[in-house]
mmCIF file of C-alpha atoms in Angstrom:
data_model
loop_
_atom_site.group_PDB
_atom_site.id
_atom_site.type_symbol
_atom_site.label_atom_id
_atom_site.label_comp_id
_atom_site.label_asym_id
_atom_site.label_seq_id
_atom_site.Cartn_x
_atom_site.Cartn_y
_atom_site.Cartn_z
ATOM 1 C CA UNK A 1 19.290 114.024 29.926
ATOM 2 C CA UNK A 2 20.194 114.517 26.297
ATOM 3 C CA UNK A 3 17.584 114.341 23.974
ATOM 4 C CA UNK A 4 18.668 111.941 22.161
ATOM 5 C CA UNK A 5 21.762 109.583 22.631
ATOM 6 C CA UNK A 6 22.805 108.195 19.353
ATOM 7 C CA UNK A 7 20.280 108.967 17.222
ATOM 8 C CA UNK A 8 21.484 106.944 14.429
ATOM 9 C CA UNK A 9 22.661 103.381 16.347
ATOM 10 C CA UNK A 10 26.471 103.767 16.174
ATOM 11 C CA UNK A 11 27.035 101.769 19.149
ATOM 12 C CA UNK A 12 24.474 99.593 18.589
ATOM 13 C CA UNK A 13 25.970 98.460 14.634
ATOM 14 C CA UNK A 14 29.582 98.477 16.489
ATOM 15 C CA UNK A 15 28.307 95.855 19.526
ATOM 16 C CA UNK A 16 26.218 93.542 16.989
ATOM 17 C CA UNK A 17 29.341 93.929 14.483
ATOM 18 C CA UNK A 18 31.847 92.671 17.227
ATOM 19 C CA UNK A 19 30.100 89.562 17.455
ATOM 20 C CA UNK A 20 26.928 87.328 17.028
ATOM 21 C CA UNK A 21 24.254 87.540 19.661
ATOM 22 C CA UNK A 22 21.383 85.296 17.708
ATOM 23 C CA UNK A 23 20.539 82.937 20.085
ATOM 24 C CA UNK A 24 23.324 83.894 22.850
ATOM 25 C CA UNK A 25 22.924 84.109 26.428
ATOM 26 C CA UNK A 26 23.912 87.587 27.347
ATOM 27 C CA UNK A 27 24.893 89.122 30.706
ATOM 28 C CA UNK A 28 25.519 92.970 30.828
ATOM 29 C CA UNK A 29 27.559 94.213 33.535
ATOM 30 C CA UNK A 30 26.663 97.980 34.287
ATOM 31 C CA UNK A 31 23.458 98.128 32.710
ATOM 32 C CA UNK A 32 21.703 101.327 34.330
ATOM 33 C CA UNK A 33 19.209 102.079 32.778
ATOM 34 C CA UNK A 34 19.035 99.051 30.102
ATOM 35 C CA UNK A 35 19.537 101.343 26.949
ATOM 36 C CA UNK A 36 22.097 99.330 25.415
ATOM 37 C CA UNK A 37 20.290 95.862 26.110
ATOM 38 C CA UNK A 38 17.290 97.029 24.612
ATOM 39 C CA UNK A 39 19.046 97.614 21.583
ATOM 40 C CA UNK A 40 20.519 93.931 20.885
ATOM 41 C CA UNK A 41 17.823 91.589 23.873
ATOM 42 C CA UNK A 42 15.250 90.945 20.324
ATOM 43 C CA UNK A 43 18.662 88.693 18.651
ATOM 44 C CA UNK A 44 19.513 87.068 21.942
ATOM 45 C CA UNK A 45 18.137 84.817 23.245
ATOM 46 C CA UNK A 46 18.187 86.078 27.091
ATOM 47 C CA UNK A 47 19.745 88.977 28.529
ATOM 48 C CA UNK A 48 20.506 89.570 32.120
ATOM 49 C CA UNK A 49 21.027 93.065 33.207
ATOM 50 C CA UNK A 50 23.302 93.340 36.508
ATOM 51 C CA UNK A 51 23.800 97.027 37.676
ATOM 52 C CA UNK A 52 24.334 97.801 41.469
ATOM 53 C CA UNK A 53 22.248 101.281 41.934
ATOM 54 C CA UNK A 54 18.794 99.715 42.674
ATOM 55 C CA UNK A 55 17.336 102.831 41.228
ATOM 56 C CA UNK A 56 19.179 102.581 37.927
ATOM 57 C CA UNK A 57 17.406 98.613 38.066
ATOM 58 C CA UNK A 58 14.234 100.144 38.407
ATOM 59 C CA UNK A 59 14.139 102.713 35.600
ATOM 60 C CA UNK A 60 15.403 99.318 33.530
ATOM 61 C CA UNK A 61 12.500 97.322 34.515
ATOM 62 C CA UNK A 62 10.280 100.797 33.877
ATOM 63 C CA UNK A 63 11.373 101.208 30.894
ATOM 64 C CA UNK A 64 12.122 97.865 29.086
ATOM 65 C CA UNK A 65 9.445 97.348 25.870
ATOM 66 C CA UNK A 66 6.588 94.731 26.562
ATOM 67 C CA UNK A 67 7.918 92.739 23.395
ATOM 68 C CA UNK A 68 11.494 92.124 24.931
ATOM 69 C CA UNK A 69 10.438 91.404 28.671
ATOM 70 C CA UNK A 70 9.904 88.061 28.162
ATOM 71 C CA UNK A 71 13.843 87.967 27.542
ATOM 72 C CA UNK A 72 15.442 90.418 29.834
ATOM 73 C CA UNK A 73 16.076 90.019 33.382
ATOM 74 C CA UNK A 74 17.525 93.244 35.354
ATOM 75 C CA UNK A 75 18.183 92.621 39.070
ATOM 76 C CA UNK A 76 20.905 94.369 41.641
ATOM 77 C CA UNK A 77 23.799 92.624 41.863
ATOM 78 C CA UNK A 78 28.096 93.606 41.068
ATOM 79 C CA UNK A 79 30.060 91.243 39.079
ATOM 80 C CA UNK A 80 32.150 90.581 41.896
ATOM 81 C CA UNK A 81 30.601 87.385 42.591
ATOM 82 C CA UNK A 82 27.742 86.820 39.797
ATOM 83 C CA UNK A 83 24.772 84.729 41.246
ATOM 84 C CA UNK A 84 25.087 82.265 38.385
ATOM 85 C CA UNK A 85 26.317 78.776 37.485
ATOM 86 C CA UNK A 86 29.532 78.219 36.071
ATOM 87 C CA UNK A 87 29.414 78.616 31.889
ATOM 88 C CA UNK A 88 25.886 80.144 32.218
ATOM 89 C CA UNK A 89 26.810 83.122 29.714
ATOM 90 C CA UNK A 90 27.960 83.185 25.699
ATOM 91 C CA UNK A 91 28.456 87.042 26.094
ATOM 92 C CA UNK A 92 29.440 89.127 28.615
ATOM 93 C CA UNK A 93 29.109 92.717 28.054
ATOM 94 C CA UNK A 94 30.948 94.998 30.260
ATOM 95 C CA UNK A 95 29.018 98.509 29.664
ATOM 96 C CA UNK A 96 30.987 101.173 30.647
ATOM 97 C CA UNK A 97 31.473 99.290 33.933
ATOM 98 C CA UNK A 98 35.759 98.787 34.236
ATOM 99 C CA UNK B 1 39.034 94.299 38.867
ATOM 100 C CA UNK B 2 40.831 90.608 38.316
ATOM 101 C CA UNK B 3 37.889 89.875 40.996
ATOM 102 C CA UNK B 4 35.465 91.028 38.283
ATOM 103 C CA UNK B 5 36.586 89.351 35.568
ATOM 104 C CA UNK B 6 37.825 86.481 37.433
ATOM 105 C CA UNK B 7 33.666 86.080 37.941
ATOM 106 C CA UNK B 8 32.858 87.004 34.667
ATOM 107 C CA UNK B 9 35.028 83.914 33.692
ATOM 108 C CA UNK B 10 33.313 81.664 35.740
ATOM 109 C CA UNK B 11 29.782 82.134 34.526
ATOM 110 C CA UNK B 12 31.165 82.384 30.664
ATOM 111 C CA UNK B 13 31.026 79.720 28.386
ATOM 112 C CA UNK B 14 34.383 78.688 27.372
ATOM 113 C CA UNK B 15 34.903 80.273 24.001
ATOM 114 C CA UNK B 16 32.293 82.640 24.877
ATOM 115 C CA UNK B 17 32.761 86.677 24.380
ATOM 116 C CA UNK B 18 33.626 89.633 26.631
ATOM 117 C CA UNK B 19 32.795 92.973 25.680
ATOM 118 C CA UNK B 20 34.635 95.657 26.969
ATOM 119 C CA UNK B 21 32.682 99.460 25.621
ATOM 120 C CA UNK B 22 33.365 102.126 27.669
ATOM 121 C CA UNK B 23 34.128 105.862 26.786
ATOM 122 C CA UNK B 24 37.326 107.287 25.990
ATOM 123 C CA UNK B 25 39.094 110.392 27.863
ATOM 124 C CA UNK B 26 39.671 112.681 25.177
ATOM 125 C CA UNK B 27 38.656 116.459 24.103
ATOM 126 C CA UNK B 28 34.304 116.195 22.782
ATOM 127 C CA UNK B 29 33.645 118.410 20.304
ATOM 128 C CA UNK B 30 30.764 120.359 20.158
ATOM 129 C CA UNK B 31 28.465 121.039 17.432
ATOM 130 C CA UNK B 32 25.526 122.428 16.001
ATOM 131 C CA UNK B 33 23.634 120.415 13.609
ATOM 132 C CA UNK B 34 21.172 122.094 11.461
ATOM 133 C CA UNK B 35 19.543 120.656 7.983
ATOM 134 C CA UNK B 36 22.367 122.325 5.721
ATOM 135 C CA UNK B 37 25.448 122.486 7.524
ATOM 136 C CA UNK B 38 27.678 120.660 11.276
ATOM 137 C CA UNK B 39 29.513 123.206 12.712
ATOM 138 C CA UNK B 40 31.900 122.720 15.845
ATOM 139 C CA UNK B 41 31.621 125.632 17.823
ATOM 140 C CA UNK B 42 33.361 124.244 20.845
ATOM 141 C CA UNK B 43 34.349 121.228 23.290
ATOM 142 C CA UNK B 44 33.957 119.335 26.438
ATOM 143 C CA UNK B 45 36.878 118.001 28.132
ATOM 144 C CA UNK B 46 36.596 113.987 28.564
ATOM 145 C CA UNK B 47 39.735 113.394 29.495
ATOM 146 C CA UNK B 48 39.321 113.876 33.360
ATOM 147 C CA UNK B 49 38.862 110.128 33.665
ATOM 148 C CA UNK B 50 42.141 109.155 32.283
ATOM 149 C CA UNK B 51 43.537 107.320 35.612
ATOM 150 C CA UNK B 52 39.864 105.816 35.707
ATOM 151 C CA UNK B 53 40.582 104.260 32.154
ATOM 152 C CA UNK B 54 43.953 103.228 32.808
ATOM 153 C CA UNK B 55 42.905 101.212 35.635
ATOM 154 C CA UNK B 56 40.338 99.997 33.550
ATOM 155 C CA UNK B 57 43.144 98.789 31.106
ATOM 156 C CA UNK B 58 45.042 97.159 33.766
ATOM 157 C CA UNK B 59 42.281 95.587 34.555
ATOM 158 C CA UNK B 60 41.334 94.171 31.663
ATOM 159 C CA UNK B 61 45.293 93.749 30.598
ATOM 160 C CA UNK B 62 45.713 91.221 33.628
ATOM 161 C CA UNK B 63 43.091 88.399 32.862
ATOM 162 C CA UNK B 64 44.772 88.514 29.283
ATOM 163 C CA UNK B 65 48.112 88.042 30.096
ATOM 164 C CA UNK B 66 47.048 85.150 32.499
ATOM 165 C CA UNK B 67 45.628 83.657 29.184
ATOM 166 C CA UNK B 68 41.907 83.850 30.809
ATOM 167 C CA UNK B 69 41.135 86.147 27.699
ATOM 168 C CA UNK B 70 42.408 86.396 23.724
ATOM 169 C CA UNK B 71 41.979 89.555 22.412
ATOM 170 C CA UNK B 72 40.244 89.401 19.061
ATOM 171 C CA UNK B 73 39.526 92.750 17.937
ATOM 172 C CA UNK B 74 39.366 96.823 19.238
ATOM 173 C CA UNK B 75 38.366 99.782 17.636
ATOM 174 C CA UNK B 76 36.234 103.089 18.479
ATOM 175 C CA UNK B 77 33.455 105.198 17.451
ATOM 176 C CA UNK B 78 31.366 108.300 17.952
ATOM 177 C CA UNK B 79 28.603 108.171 20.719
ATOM 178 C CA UNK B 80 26.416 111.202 20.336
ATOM 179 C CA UNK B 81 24.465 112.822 22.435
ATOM 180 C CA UNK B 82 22.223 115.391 21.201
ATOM 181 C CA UNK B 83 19.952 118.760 22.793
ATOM 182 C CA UNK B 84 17.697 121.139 21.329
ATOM 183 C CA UNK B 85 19.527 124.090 23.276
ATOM 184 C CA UNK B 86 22.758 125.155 24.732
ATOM 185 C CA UNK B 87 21.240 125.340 28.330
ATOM 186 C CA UNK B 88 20.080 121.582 27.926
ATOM 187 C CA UNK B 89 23.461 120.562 27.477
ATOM 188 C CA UNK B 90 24.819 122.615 29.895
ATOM 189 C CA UNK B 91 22.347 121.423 32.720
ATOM 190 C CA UNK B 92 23.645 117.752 31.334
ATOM 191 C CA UNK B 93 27.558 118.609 31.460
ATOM 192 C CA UNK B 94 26.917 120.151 35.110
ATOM 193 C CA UNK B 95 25.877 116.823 36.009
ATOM 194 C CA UNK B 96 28.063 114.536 34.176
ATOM 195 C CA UNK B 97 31.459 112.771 35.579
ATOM 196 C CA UNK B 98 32.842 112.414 32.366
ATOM 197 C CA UNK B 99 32.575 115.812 30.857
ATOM 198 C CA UNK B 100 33.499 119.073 31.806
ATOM 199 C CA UNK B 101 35.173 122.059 31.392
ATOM 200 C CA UNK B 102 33.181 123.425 28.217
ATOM 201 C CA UNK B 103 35.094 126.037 26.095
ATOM 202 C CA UNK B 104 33.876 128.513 24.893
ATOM 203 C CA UNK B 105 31.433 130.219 27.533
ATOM 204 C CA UNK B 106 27.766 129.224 27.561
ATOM 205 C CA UNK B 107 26.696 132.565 26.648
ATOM 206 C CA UNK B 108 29.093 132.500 23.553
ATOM 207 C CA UNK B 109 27.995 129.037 22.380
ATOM 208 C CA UNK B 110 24.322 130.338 22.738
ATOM 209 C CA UNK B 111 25.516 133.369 20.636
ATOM 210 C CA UNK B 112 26.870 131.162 17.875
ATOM 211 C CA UNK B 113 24.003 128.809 17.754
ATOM 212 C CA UNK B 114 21.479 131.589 17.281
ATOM 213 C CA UNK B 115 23.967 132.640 14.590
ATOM 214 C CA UNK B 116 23.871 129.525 12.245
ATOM 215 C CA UNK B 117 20.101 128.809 13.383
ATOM 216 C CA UNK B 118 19.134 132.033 11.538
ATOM 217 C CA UNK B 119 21.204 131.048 8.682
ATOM 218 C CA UNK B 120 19.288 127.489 8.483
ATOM 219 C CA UNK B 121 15.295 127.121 8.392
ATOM 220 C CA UNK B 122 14.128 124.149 10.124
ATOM 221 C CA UNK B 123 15.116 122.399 13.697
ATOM 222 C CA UNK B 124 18.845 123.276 14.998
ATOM 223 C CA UNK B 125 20.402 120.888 17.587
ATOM 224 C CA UNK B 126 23.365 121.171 19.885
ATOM 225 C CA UNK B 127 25.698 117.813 19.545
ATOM 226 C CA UNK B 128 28.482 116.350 21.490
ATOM 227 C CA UNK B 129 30.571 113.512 19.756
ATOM 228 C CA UNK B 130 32.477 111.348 22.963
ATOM 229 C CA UNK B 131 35.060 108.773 21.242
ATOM 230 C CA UNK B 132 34.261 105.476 22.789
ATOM 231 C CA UNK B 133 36.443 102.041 22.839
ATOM 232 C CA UNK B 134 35.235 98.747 21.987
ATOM 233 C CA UNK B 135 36.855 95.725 22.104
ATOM 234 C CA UNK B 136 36.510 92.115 21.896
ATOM 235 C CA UNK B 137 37.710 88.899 23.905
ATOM 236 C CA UNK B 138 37.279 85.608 23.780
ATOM 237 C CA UNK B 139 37.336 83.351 26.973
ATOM 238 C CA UNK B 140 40.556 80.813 26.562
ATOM 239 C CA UNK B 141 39.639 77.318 26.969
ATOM 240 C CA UNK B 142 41.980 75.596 29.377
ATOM 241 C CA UNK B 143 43.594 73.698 26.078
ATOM 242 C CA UNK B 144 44.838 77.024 25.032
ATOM 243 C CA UNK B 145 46.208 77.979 28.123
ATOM 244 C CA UNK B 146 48.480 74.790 28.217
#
């Protein structure tokens, strides 16, 4: 692994430019190893991780910070059919996953 | 891919905002950073996964012509990946799907770091810039798709 992977929050002031995530519901599609949600889960106001390597889920869970666990969910599951209710979601973020 | 999205639209809020970020297939250059001076002294070859991102733009070009999406915005930056040697990043690009092929030789990149390293006091670090795409949707409500 690199040492560091954007060391000075590119992505992150690109994704939280595109839109508003205070108070959104947020599911990430593709979220490996949860990087990128820990980076905008403290303005949401719930994140759900889906990512289909149960490994990748596990490293999330690992390695998510005590202060955001409260309001990020990682589990295994493909976007193909999403275990959710209809209109569940104000953001979907598709991370590196088409 | 219309079956992905197709469920992405089910559980979104109408209105509601789809992210598309994902890397783009193009040349990386490759730099060393040290406190005084960025110098490229070579590249990785992204652009392996071109048919991967073109399906991804079909994919993503289908829902919106269907009207299930608006596109509101799209533009890129620079993801960077950093490592405190050439062989770090070399043990990295032997593993990674999305970049290959780096030019010049490891040896030579290892020559020209330890050239500008001992031209710079302080902590030298290899760098990799990969262009990546983001862009913005917004889930149609079904008045706008009448």
């Amino acid at each position: 692994m690199p040492r560091e992977l954007d060391p000075h929050g590119v992505e992150s002031q690109a994704l939280l430019g595109a839109t508003d995530f205070d108070g959104a519901r947020v599911l990430e599609v593709g979220s490996g190893d949860g990087r990128l949600a820990f980076r905008y889960a403290s303005a949401s106001a719930f994140v759900v991780g889906i990512e289909p390597q149960l490994n990748q889920v596990r490293s999330a869970l690992q390695a998510c910070p005590s202060d955001l666990r409260p309001r990020i969910t990682f589990a295994q599951a493909t976007a193909l059919a999403p275990p959710f209710r209809d209109d569940a979601f104000d953001i979907a973020v598709l991370a590196w996953s088409l | 891919m219309v079956d992905t999205l197709g469920g992405i639209r089910r559980v979104l809020a109408t209105g509601g905002i789809l992210v598309d970020l994902r890397p783009v297939p193009s040349k990386c250059p490759i730099e060393v950073v040290t406190a005084e001076e960025i110098t490229q002294v070579g590249e990785a070859d992204a652009s392996g996964m071109a048919a991967d991102d073109a399906a991804a733009d079909r994919a993503i070009g289908d829902p919106v012509e269907r009207g299930w999406f608006l596109l509101r915005r799209r533009g890129q930056f620079n993801f960077d990946f950093y490592w405190d040697s050439v062989h770090e990043m070399a043990t990295f690009m032997a593993d990674s799907v999305r970049m290959k092929n780096v030019v010049p030789p490891v040896a030579d990149l290892e020559k020209a770091v330890r050239g500008l390293a001992a031209r710079a006091p302080g902590r030298t670090r290899v760098r990799c810039r990969r262009a990546t795409m983001l862009a913005v949707y917004h889930k149609a409500s079904p008045k706008t798709l009448d």
